[in-house]
XYZ file of C-alpha atoms in Angstrom:
332
model
C 8.349 -0.897 6.684
C 6.803 1.888 8.642
C 4.719 3.273 5.794
C 2.975 2.011 2.750
C 2.100 4.020 -0.289
C 0.008 3.444 -3.389
C 3.205 3.028 -5.579
C 4.977 2.066 -2.445
C 5.735 -0.071 0.552
C 3.244 -2.780 1.228
C 5.551 -5.504 2.393
C 8.976 -4.913 3.894
C 11.769 -7.210 2.920
C 15.314 -8.552 3.093
C 17.546 -11.595 3.979
C 21.154 -12.684 4.280
C 21.477 -16.156 2.959
C 24.187 -18.411 4.237
C 24.780 -16.718 7.580
C 24.540 -18.390 10.983
C 21.104 -18.529 12.582
C 20.606 -15.083 14.130
C 19.709 -14.708 17.770
C 16.900 -12.511 18.981
C 17.296 -9.559 21.252
C 18.089 -5.870 21.220
C 21.235 -4.003 22.055
C 22.474 -6.704 24.380
C 22.677 -9.317 21.633
C 25.715 -10.373 19.613
C 26.092 -8.164 16.558
C 27.721 -10.188 13.766
C 29.132 -7.540 11.462
C 31.714 -8.633 8.963
C 34.247 -6.072 10.087
C 37.134 -7.738 8.317
C 36.095 -6.098 5.069
C 36.768 -2.654 6.451
C 39.832 -3.636 8.430
C 41.633 -5.720 5.813
C 41.277 -4.922 2.153
C 38.043 -2.995 2.527
C 39.491 0.245 1.240
C 40.989 -1.424 -1.802
C 37.604 -2.971 -2.574
C 35.762 0.298 -1.996
C 38.131 2.135 -4.316
C 37.637 -0.466 -7.020
C 33.879 -0.552 -6.563
C 33.609 3.130 -7.418
C 34.620 2.247 -10.969
C 31.213 0.664 -11.543
C 29.789 4.188 -11.291
C 32.475 5.651 -13.568
C 34.281 7.319 -10.677
C 38.082 7.100 -10.266
C 39.310 5.636 -6.999
C 40.591 8.097 -4.374
C 44.181 7.012 -4.894
C 43.860 7.873 -8.596
C 43.230 11.511 -7.764
C 45.816 11.751 -5.022
C 43.570 11.263 -1.994
C 44.987 9.194 0.851
C 43.112 6.093 1.925
C 40.644 6.926 4.704
C 41.016 5.262 8.055
C 38.873 2.212 8.606
C 35.376 2.716 9.927
C 34.594 1.620 13.461
C 31.176 0.122 12.763
C 30.532 -0.454 16.433
C 30.836 3.304 16.846
C 28.472 3.877 13.920
C 26.039 1.423 15.458
C 26.153 3.229 18.795
C 25.538 6.574 17.088
C 22.468 5.185 15.313
C 21.103 3.641 18.509
C 21.538 6.945 20.329
C 19.259 8.864 17.968
C 16.348 6.424 17.809
C 14.324 7.818 20.708
C 12.356 10.883 19.631
C 9.516 11.988 21.881
C 8.142 14.419 19.298
C 8.043 11.951 16.392
C 5.168 9.514 15.838
C 5.235 6.897 18.609
C 8.441 8.171 20.187
C 10.975 6.507 17.920
C 12.618 6.968 14.522
C 13.207 3.210 14.482
C 10.312 2.180 12.207
C 11.157 4.986 9.775
C 14.780 3.836 9.515
C 13.619 0.282 8.798
C 11.487 1.676 5.975
C 14.453 3.662 4.620
C 16.634 0.549 4.482
C 13.846 -1.482 2.866
C 13.048 1.110 0.194
C 16.711 1.697 -0.597
C 17.138 -2.040 -1.262
C 13.709 -3.032 -2.587
C 14.260 -1.748 -6.129
C 16.528 -4.680 -7.039
C 15.882 -6.886 -10.069
C 17.653 -10.218 -10.384
C 17.026 -10.179 -14.151
C 19.668 -7.536 -14.823
C 21.164 -6.783 -11.402
C 19.854 -3.222 -11.398
C 18.578 -1.404 -8.340
C 19.241 -2.395 -4.753
C 20.925 -0.651 -1.838
C 24.291 -0.170 -3.534
C 24.644 3.410 -4.747
C 22.165 5.014 -2.335
C 20.451 6.590 -5.337
C 17.532 7.828 -3.231
C 19.703 10.887 -2.620
C 18.781 12.095 -6.106
C 15.726 13.003 -8.159
C 13.442 11.495 -9.214
C 13.794 8.598 -6.741
C 13.757 10.792 -3.656
C 10.379 12.164 -4.775
C 8.660 8.890 -5.647
C 5.307 8.529 -3.913
C 6.571 5.323 -2.321
C 9.380 7.272 -0.655
C 7.235 10.063 0.798
C 8.471 10.987 4.273
C 11.854 9.284 3.930
C 13.590 12.653 3.685
C 13.044 12.769 7.452
C 14.987 9.517 7.870
C 17.819 10.682 5.615
C 18.063 13.963 7.515
C 18.117 12.181 10.873
C 21.136 10.155 9.769
C 23.004 13.068 8.166
C 24.949 14.058 11.327
C 26.349 10.514 11.497
C 27.382 10.676 7.861
C 29.105 14.020 8.472
C 30.908 12.658 11.505
C 32.433 9.722 9.631
C 32.760 11.420 6.263
C 33.717 9.712 3.013
C 34.855 6.525 4.721
C 31.219 5.708 5.538
C 28.944 5.437 2.505
C 25.310 6.506 2.637
C 24.430 3.062 1.281
C 26.111 1.328 4.219
C 24.722 3.844 6.712
C 21.110 3.505 5.571
C 21.129 -0.285 5.558
C 22.947 -0.542 8.865
C 20.476 1.911 10.414
C 17.612 -0.429 9.521
C 19.405 -3.352 11.141
C 20.236 -1.447 14.316
C 16.694 -0.120 14.583
C 15.256 -3.639 14.435
C 17.690 -4.896 17.056
C 17.101 -1.945 19.376
C 13.329 -2.442 19.144
C 13.705 -5.999 20.412
C 14.082 -7.825 17.125
C 16.665 -10.309 15.870
C 20.246 -9.574 14.914
C 20.368 -8.954 11.170
C 23.321 -10.312 9.155
C 25.045 -7.297 7.613
C 28.421 -6.405 6.183
C 29.886 -3.136 4.894
C 31.067 -2.575 1.354
C 28.428 -0.535 -0.496
C 29.569 2.467 -2.525
C 27.649 5.673 -3.244
C 26.752 6.585 -6.816
C 27.919 10.095 -7.790
C 24.588 10.974 -9.452
C 21.176 9.599 -10.311
C 22.053 8.023 -13.648
C 21.607 4.511 -12.213
C 18.126 5.161 -10.804
C 15.670 2.519 -12.000
C 12.109 3.132 -13.168
C 9.482 4.012 -10.586
C 7.019 1.266 -9.652
C 9.362 -1.468 -8.418
C 8.264 -1.107 -4.796
C 4.976 -2.764 -3.780
C 1.697 -0.956 -4.320
C -0.164 -1.306 -1.036
C -3.551 -1.164 -2.769
C -3.037 -4.369 -4.769
C -3.233 -8.088 -4.052
C -1.326 -11.350 -3.811
C -0.218 -11.621 -7.443
C 1.267 -8.129 -7.356
C 3.118 -8.922 -4.133
C 4.559 -12.059 -5.716
C 5.543 -10.185 -8.876
C 7.483 -7.624 -6.836
C 9.274 -10.065 -4.551
C 9.867 -12.818 -7.099
C 11.614 -10.136 -9.203
C 14.134 -9.812 -6.375
C 14.498 -13.559 -5.850
C 12.304 -14.176 -2.790
C 9.878 -17.056 -2.288
C 6.475 -17.101 -0.563
C 7.877 -17.891 2.882
C 10.362 -15.020 2.671
C 7.649 -12.657 1.441
C 5.513 -13.376 4.500
C 8.489 -13.135 6.863
C 9.459 -9.754 5.427
C 5.864 -8.549 5.664
C 6.189 -9.054 9.407
C 8.071 -5.763 9.585
C 4.612 -4.200 9.514
C 4.530 -4.979 13.202
C 6.409 -1.649 13.345
C 5.315 1.887 12.596
C 2.190 3.420 11.180
C 0.772 4.955 7.999
C 0.192 8.667 7.459
C -2.468 10.327 5.332
C 0.003 12.992 4.199
C 2.429 10.338 2.895
C 0.767 7.153 1.682
C -2.846 8.251 2.114
C -3.459 5.430 4.602
C -3.748 5.987 8.352
C -3.027 4.320 11.725
C -0.613 1.629 12.961
C -0.806 -2.093 12.267
C -0.439 -3.053 15.941
C -0.766 -1.561 19.404
C 3.006 -1.838 19.903
C 4.427 -0.001 16.862
C 7.923 0.397 18.302
C 8.384 -3.191 19.461
C 9.503 -5.891 17.047
C 7.426 -9.036 17.615
C 5.070 -11.456 15.881
C 2.041 -9.415 16.966
C 1.357 -8.393 13.353
C 0.694 -12.011 12.418
C -1.430 -12.670 15.491
C -3.569 -9.614 14.805
C -3.818 -10.297 11.084
C -5.027 -13.834 11.723
C -7.230 -13.411 14.791
C -8.813 -9.968 14.470
C -12.078 -9.331 12.647
C -11.113 -6.854 9.934
C -13.627 -4.823 7.963
C -13.326 -2.188 5.260
C -12.859 1.284 6.669
C -15.660 3.655 5.703
C -13.936 6.874 4.744
C -12.937 9.005 1.762
C -9.403 7.616 1.668
C -7.962 4.590 -0.133
C -9.242 1.099 0.667
C -7.892 -0.192 3.956
C -9.218 -2.406 6.728
C -9.774 -1.651 10.397
C -10.243 -3.565 13.624
C -13.427 -3.213 15.744
C -11.929 -0.232 17.601
C -11.066 1.616 14.399
C -7.600 2.302 15.800
C -5.612 -0.386 13.962
C -5.448 -1.036 10.254
C -4.371 -3.489 7.582
C -3.637 -2.733 3.943
C -4.955 -4.725 0.977
C -1.500 -6.284 0.618
C -1.638 -7.353 4.277
C -5.066 -8.929 3.836
C -3.762 -10.770 0.777
C -1.542 -12.764 3.126
C -4.568 -14.427 4.738
C -6.765 -14.517 1.637
C -4.116 -16.456 -0.281
C -3.876 -20.078 0.900
C -0.132 -20.441 0.305
C 0.682 -17.213 2.102
C -1.714 -17.929 4.969
C 0.057 -21.078 6.109
C 3.200 -19.029 6.777
C 1.161 -16.366 8.580
C -0.283 -19.077 10.834
C 3.170 -20.498 11.511
C 4.653 -17.145 12.502
C 1.621 -16.227 14.623
C 2.326 -19.322 16.724
C 6.128 -19.300 16.684
C 7.883 -15.972 17.237
C 11.305 -17.601 17.332
C 10.787 -19.016 13.843
C 9.631 -15.602 12.625
C 12.681 -13.856 14.060
C 15.028 -16.381 12.468
C 13.389 -16.232 9.050
C 12.985 -12.459 9.099
C 16.649 -11.915 9.958
C 17.685 -14.169 7.085
C 15.346 -12.510 4.601
C 16.044 -8.905 5.624
C 19.790 -9.448 5.521
C 19.391 -10.943 2.049
C 17.380 -7.939 0.880
C 20.001 -5.466 2.038
C 22.750 -7.378 0.211
C 20.982 -7.781 -3.146
C 23.057 -6.407 -5.988
C 25.994 -5.428 -3.809
C 29.328 -6.597 -5.328
C 30.882 -7.767 -2.091
C 34.330 -9.329 -2.551
C 34.424 -13.107 -2.502
C 35.187 -14.577 0.894
C 38.866 -15.416 1.279
């Protein structure tokens, strides 16, 4: 996640269980989308899935079935808009990862509420949560793609796919992803605020948030590795500066820096955060919790030494996050 907020995004998450081991690499890598859903039976499923939001299917109101979505074309459109010289470190990539994470990170396995399905961040009050400050920029950036493909491409699929493409284009692993999310017609399914991590808290809070979604300690640490991307902003989360010196490159540098750098409390009027000797890099309390907690720290050490293992575990966890709560049809 490219930002963290006090009511917000301390650790980024996600994972697609059961998929093949993902390979690392950017745009040149194999991109394993489950396109069969859109090409064969996808429309019938999409139409039926709208009923969960109390919306009649298009065929029930006399609308012809839309043509299938070319997700390779959607992917190319997302990749084409990532570079932005006038935004942060020259890329919207970290911001799109944060959008995907926050759209999905509200899930609760206890009752199946929340998650990426529905794209409820389009509505109040979710779009104005402190944790989601600045994500209007990400939604606006993707709006031309949504307009191009129209109703056949849901916001929920677009936002999650954008996070996957951004990670791949910034040198990260291929993320397991499949289409099939529907958009809620209003905000009636929005869950209570406070389900996203509070960056100012510690290890128990992090566990409470991620255990609620069904993640274990290893997955929590892997997902936290997304903090290798992006930076914090005082006008959004209140925190400031990037986590690493390469905020638009996906790598295991976050873990190396977290483990090997001497971090000290930043002396300033803002919220508690930690800085390196140069004062140019930072860690949040939830980041520091990963090395202060013995069980978390062993995974940090592993990923600091083995980038390939990190990429594999992150891809699994992030794909899982993006799929939580989505009623995909059973595999044939």
